[in-house]
Short mmCIF file of N, CA and C in Angstrom, two decimals:
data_model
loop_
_atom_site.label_atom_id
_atom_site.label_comp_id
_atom_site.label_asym_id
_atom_site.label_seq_id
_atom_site.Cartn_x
_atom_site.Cartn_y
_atom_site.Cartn_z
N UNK A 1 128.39 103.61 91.34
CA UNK A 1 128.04 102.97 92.60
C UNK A 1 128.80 103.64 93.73
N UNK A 2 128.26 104.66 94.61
CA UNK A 2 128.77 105.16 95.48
C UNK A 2 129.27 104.40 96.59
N UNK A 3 128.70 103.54 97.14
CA UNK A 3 129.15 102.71 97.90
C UNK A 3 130.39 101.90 98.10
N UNK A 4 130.95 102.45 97.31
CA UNK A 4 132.95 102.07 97.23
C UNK A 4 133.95 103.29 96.80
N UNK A 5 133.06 104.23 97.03
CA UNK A 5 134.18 105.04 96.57
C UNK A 5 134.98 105.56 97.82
N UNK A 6 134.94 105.04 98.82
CA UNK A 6 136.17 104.87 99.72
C UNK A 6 136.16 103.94 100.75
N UNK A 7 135.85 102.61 100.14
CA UNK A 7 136.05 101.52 100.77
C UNK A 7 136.47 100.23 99.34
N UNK A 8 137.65 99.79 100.58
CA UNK A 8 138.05 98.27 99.19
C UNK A 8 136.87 97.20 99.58
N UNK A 9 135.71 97.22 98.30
CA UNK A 9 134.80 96.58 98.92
C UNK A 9 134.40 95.60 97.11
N UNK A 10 133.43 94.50 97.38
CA UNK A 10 132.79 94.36 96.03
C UNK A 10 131.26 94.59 96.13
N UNK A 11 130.73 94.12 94.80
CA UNK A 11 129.41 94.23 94.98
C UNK A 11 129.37 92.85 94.09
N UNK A 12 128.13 91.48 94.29
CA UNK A 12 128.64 90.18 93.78
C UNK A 12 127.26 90.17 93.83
N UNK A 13 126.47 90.24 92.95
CA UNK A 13 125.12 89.46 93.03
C UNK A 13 124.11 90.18 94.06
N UNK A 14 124.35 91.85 93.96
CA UNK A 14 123.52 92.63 94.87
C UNK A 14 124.20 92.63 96.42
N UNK A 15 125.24 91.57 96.79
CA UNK A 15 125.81 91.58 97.83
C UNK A 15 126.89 91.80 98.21
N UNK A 16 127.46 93.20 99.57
CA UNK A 16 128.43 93.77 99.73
C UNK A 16 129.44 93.08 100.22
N UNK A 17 131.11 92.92 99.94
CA UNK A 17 132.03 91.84 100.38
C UNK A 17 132.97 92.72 100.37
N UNK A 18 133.31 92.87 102.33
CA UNK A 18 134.35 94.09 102.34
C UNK A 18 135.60 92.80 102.08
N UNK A 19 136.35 94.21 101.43
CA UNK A 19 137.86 93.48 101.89
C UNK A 19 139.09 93.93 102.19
N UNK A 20 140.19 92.69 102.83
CA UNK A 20 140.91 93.03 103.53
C UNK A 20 142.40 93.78 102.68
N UNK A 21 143.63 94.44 103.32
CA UNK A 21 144.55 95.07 102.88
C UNK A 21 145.33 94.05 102.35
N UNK A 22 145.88 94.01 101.59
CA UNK A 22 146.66 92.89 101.04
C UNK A 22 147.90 92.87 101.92
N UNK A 23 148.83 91.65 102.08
CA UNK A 23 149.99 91.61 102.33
C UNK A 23 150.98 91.63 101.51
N UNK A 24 152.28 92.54 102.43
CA UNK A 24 153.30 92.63 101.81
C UNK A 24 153.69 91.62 100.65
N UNK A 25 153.60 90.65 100.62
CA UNK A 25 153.79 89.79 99.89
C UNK A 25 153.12 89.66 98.31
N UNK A 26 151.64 89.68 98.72
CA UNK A 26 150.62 90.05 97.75
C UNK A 26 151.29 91.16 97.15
N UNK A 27 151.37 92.17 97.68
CA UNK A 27 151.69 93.45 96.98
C UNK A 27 153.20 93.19 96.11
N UNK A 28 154.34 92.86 96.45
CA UNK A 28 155.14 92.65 96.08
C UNK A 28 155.19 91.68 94.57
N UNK A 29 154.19 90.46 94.59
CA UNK A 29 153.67 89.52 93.19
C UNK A 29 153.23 90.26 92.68
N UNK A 30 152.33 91.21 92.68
CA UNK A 30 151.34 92.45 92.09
C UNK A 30 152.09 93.25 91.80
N UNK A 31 153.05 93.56 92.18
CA UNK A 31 154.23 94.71 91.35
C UNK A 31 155.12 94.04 90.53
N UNK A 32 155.46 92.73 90.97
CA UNK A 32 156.24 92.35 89.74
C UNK A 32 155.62 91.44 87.85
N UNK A 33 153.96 90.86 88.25
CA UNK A 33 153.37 90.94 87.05
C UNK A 33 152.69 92.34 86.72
N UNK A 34 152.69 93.29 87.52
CA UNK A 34 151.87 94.80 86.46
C UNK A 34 153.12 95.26 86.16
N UNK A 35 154.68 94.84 86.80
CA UNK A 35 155.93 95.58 86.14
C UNK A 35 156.11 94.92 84.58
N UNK A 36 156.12 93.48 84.64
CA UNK A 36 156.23 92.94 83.26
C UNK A 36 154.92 93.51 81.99
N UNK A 37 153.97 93.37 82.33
CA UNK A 37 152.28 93.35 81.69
C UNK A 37 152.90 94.99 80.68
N UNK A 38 152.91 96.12 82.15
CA UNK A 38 153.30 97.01 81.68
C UNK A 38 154.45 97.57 80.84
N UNK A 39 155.07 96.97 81.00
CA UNK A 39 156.82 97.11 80.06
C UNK A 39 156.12 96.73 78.45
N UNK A 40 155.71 95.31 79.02
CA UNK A 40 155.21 94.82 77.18
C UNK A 40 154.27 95.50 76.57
N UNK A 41 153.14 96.17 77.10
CA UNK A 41 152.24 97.32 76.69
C UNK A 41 152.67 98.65 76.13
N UNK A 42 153.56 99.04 76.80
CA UNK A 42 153.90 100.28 76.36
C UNK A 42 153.58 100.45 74.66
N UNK A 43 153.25 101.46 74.41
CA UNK A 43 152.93 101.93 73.01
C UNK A 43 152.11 100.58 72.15
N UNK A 44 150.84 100.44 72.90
CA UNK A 44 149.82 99.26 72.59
C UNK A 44 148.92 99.30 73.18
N UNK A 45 148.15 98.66 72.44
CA UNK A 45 146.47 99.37 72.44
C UNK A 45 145.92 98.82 73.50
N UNK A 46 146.49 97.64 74.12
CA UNK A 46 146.06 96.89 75.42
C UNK A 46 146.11 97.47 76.82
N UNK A 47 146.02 97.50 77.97
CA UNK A 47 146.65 98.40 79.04
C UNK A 47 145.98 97.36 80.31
N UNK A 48 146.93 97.74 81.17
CA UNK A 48 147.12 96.87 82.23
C UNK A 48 146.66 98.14 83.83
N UNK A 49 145.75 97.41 84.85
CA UNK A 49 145.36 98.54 85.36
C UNK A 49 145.48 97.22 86.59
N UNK A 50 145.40 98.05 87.82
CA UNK A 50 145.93 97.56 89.31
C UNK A 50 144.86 97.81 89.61
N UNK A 51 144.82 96.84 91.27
CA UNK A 51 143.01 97.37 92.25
C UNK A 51 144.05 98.35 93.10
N UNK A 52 143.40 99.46 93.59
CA UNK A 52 141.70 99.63 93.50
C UNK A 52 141.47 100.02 91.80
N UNK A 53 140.67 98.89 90.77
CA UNK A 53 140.45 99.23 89.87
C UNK A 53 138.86 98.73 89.44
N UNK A 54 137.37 98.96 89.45
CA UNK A 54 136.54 99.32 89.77
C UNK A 54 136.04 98.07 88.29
N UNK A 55 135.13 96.82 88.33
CA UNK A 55 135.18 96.53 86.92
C UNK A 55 133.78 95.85 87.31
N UNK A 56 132.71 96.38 86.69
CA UNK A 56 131.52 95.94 86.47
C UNK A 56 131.05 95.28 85.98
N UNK A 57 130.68 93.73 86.02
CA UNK A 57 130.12 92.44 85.36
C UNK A 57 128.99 93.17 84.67
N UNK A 58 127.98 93.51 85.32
CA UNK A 58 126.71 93.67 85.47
C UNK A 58 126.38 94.60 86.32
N UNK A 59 124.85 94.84 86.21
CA UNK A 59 123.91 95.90 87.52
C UNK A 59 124.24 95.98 88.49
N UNK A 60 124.60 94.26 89.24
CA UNK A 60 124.37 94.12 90.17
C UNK A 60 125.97 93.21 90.75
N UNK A 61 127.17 93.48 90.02
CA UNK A 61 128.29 92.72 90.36
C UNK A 61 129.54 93.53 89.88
N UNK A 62 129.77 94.17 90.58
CA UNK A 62 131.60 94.74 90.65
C UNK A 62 132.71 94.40 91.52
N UNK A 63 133.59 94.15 90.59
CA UNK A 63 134.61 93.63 92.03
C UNK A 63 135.43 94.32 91.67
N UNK A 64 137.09 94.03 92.30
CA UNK A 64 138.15 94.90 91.96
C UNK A 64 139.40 93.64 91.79
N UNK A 65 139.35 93.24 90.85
CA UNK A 65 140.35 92.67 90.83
C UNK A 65 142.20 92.95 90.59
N UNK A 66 142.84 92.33 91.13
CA UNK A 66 144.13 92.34 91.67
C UNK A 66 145.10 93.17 90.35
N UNK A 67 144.74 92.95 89.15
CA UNK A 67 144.85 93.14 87.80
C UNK A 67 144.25 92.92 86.71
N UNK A 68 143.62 94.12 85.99
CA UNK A 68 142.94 93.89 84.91
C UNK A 68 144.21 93.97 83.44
N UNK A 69 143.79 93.04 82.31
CA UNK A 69 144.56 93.84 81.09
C UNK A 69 143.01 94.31 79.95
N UNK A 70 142.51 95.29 79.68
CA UNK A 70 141.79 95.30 78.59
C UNK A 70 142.17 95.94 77.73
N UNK A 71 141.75 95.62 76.66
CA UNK A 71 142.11 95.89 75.03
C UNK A 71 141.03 96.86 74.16
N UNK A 72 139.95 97.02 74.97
CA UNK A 72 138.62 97.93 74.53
C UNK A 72 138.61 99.13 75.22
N UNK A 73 139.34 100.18 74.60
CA UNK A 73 139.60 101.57 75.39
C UNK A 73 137.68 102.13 75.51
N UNK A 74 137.01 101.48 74.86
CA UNK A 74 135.53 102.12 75.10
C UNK A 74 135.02 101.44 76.05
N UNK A 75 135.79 100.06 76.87
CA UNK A 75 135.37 99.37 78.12
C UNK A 75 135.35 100.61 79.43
N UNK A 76 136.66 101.50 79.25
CA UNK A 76 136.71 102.21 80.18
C UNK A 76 136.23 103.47 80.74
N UNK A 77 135.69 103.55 81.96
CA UNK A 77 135.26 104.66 82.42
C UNK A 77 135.97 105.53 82.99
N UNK A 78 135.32 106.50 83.87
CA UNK A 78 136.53 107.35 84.80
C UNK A 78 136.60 106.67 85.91
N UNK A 79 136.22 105.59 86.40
CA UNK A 79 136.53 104.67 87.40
C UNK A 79 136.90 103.41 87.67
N UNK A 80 136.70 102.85 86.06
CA UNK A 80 137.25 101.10 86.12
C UNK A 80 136.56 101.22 84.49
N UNK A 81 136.19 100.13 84.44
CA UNK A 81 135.73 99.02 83.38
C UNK A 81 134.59 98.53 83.55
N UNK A 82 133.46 99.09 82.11
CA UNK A 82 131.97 98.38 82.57
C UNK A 82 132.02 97.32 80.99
N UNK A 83 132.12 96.33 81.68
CA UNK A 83 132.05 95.12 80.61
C UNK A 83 133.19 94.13 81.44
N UNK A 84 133.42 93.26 79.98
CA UNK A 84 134.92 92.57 80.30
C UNK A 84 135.75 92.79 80.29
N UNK A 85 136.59 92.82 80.75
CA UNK A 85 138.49 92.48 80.51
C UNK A 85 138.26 91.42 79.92
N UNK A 86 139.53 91.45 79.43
CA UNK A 86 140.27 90.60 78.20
C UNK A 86 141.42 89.36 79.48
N UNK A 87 141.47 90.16 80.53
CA UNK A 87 142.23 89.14 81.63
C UNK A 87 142.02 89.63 82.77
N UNK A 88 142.01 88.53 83.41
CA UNK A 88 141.73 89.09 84.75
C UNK A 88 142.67 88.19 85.80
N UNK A 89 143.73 89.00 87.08
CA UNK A 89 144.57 88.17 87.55
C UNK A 89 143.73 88.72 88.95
N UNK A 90 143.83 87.11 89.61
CA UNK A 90 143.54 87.75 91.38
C UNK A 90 144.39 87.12 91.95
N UNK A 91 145.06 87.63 93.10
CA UNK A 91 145.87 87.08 93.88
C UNK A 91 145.83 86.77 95.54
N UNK A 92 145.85 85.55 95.58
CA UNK A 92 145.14 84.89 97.13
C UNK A 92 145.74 85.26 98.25
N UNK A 93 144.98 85.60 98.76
CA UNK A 93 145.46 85.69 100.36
C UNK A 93 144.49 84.95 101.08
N UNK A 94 144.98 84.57 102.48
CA UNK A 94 144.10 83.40 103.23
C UNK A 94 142.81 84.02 103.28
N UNK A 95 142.71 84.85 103.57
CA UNK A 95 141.23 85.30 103.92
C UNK A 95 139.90 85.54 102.63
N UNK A 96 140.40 85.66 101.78
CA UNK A 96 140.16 85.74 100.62
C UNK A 96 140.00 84.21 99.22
N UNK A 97 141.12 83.44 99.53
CA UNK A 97 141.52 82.15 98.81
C UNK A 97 139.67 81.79 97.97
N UNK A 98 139.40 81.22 98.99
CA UNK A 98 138.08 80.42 98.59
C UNK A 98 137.25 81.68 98.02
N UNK A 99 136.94 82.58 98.01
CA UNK A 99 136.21 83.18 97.13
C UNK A 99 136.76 83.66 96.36
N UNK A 100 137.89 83.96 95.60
CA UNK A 100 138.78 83.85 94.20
C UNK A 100 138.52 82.50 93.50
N UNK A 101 138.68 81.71 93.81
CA UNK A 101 138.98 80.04 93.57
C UNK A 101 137.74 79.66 93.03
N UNK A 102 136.72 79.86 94.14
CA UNK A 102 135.09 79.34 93.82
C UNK A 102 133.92 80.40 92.81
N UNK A 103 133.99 81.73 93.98
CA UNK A 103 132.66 82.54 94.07
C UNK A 103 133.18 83.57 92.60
N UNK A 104 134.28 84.17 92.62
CA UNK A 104 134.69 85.00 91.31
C UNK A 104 135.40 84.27 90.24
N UNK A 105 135.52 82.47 90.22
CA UNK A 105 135.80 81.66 89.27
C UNK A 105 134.35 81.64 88.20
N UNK A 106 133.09 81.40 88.80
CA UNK A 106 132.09 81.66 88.33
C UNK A 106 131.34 82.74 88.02
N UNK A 107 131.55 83.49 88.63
CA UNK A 107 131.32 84.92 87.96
C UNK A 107 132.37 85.09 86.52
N UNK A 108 133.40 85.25 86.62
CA UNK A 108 134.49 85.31 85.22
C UNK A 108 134.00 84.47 84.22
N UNK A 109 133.86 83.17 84.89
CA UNK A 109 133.21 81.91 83.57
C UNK A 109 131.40 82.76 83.32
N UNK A 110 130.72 82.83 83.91
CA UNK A 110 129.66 83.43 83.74
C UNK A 110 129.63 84.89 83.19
N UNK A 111 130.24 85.73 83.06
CA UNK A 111 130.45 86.74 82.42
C UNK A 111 131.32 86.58 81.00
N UNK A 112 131.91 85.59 80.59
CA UNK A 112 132.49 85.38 79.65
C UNK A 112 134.28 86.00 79.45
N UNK A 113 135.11 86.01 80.43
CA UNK A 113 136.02 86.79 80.88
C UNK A 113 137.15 85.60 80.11
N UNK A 114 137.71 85.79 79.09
CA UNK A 114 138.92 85.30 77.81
C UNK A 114 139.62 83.79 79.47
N UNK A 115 140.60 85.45 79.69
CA UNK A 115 141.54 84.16 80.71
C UNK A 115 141.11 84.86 81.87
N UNK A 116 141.45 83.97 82.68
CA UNK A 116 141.54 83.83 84.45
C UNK A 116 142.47 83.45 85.21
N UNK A 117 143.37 84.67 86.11
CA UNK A 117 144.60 84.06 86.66
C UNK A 117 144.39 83.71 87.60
N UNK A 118 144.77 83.03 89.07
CA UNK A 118 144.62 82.61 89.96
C UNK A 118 145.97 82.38 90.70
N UNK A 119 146.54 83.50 91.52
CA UNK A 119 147.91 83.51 91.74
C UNK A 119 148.16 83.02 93.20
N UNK A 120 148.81 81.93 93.27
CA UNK A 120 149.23 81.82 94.63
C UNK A 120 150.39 82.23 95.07
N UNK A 121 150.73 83.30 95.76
CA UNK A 121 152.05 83.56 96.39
C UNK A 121 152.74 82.95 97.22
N UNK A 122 152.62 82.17 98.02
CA UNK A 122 152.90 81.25 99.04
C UNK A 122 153.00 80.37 98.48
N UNK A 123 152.82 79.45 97.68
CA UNK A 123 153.66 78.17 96.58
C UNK A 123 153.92 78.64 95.51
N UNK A 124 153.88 80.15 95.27
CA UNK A 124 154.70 79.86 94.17
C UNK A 124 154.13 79.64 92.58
N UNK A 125 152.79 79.49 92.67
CA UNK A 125 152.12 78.86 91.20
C UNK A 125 151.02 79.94 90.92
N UNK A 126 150.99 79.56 89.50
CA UNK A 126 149.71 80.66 88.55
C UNK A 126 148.32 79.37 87.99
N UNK A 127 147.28 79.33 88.14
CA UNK A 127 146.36 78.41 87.88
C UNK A 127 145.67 79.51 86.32
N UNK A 128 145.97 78.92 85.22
CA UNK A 128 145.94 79.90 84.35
C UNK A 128 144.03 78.99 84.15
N UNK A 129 143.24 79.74 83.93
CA UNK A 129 141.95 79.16 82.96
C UNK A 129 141.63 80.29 82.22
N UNK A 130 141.38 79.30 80.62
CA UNK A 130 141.51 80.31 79.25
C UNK A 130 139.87 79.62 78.68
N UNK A 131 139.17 80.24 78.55
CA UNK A 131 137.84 80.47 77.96
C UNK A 131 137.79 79.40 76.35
N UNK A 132 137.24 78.11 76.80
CA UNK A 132 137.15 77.53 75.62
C UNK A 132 135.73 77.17 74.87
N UNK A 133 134.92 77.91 74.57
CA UNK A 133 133.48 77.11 73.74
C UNK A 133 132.72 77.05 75.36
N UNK A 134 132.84 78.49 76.16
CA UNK A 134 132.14 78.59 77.10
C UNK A 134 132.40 77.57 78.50
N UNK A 135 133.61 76.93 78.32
CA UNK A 135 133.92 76.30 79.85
C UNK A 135 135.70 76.89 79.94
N UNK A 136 136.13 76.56 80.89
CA UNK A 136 137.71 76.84 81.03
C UNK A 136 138.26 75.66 81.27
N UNK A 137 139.65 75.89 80.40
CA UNK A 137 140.35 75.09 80.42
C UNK A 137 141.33 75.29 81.08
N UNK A 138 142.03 74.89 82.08
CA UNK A 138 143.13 74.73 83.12
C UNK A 138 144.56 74.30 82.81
N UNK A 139 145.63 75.33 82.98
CA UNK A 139 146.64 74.64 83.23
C UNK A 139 147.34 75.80 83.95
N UNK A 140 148.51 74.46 84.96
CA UNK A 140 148.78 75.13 86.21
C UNK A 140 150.22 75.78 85.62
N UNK A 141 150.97 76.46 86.45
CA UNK A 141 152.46 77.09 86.22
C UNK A 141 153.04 77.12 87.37
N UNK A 142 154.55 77.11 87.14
CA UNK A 142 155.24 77.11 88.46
C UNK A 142 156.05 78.47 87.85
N UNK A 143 156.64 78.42 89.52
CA UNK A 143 158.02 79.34 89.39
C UNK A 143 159.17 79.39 88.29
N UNK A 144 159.09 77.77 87.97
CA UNK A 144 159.92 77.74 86.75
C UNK A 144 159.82 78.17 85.44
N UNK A 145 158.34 78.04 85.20
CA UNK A 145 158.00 78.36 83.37
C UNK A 145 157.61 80.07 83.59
N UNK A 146 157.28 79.91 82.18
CA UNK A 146 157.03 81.29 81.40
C UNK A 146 155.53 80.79 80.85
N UNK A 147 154.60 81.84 81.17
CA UNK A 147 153.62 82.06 81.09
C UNK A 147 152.77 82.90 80.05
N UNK A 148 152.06 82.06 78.85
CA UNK A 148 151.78 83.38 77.62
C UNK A 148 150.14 83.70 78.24
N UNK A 149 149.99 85.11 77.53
CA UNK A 149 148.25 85.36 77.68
C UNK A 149 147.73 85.46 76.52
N UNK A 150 146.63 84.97 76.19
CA UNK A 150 145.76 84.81 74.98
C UNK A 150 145.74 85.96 74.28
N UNK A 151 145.38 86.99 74.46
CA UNK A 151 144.99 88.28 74.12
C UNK A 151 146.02 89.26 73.68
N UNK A 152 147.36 88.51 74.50
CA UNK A 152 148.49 89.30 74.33
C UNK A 152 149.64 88.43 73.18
N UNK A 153 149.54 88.06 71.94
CA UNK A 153 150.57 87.52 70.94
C UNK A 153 151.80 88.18 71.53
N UNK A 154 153.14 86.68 71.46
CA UNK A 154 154.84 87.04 71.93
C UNK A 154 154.67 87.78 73.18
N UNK A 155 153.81 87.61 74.23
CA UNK A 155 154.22 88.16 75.46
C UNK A 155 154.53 86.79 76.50
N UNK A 156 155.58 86.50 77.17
CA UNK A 156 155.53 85.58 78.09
C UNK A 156 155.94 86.11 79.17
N UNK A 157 155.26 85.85 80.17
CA UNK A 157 155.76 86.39 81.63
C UNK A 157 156.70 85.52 82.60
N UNK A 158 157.51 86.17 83.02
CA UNK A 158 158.51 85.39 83.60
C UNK A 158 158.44 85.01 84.76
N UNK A 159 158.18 83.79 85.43
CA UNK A 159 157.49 83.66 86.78
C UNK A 159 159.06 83.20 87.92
N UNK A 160 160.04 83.34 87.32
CA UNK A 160 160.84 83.20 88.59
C UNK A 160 160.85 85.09 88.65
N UNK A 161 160.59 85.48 88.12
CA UNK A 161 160.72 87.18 87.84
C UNK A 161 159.65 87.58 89.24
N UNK A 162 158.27 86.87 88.86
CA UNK A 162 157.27 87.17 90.04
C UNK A 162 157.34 86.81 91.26
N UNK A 163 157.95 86.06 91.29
CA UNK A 163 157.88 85.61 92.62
C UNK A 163 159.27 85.61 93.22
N UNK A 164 160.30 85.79 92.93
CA UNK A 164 161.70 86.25 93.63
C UNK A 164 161.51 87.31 94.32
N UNK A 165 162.14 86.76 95.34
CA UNK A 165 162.12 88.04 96.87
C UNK A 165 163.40 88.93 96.47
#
């Protein structure tokens, strides 16, 4: 899909959704879960990839989410991922919030996507939903706990780790 190859943009149902630069802040949560993801990966078959990272639902739906982890090295192309991830983390910014939350909550549940992170930087919390018999099941995290991922056995992520300035 030429139409992103130099713009941070999606494609959602045939329809184009530019988007904005993340903030310092954003960026900073985003370096400290792809610093953990990645440490525990090393020499494992799983791999953890950052946006701009290119991941195709379908024909007609690519987005780029904040962090992919997939486990199917034949998912990957020379530009992203055509299928599922095994996880998928997005991380909110105001301008953005409600279509993470709503519009790419249903796309993930509709594509069949394991877990779904939902990171708020500004309080502080992870809204984890894990793929149960085709609906998601919810539970929230704070700064305080440790956080496991389905896909990943003995990995817990350390969330005063993510979010300390």
């Amino acid at each position: 899909m030429d139409w992103a190859e130099n713009e941070r943009a999606e494609l959602i149902d045939g329809r184009i959704y530019m988007m904005a630069t993340p903030s310092t802040r954003h960026q900073f949560v985003s370096g400290n879960m792809f610093g953990q993801l990645f440490n525990h990966l090393s020499g494992k078959k799983c791999r953890v990839y950052y946006s701009p990272f290119a991941v195709q639902l379908n024909d007609d739906t690519e987005v780029q989410p904040d962090l992919v982890v997939i486990c199917d090295p034949n998912k990957l192309t020379g530009r992203g991922c055509k299928g599922t991830p095994d996880l998928v983390i997005e991380i909110l910014s105001p301008s953005t919030a409600s279509h993470d939350m709503y519009t790419k909550f249903k796309l993930y549940l509709q594509a069949g996507v394991p877990e779904y992170w939902i990171v708020d930087p500004l309080e502080n919390a992870i809204t984890v939903h894990r793929l149960i018999e085709n609906m998601y099941t919810t539970t929230i995290f704070t700064e305080n706990d440790t956080a496991t991922i389905s896909c990943l056995p003995g990995f817990e992520m350390d969330l005063a780790a993510v979010f300390e300035e």
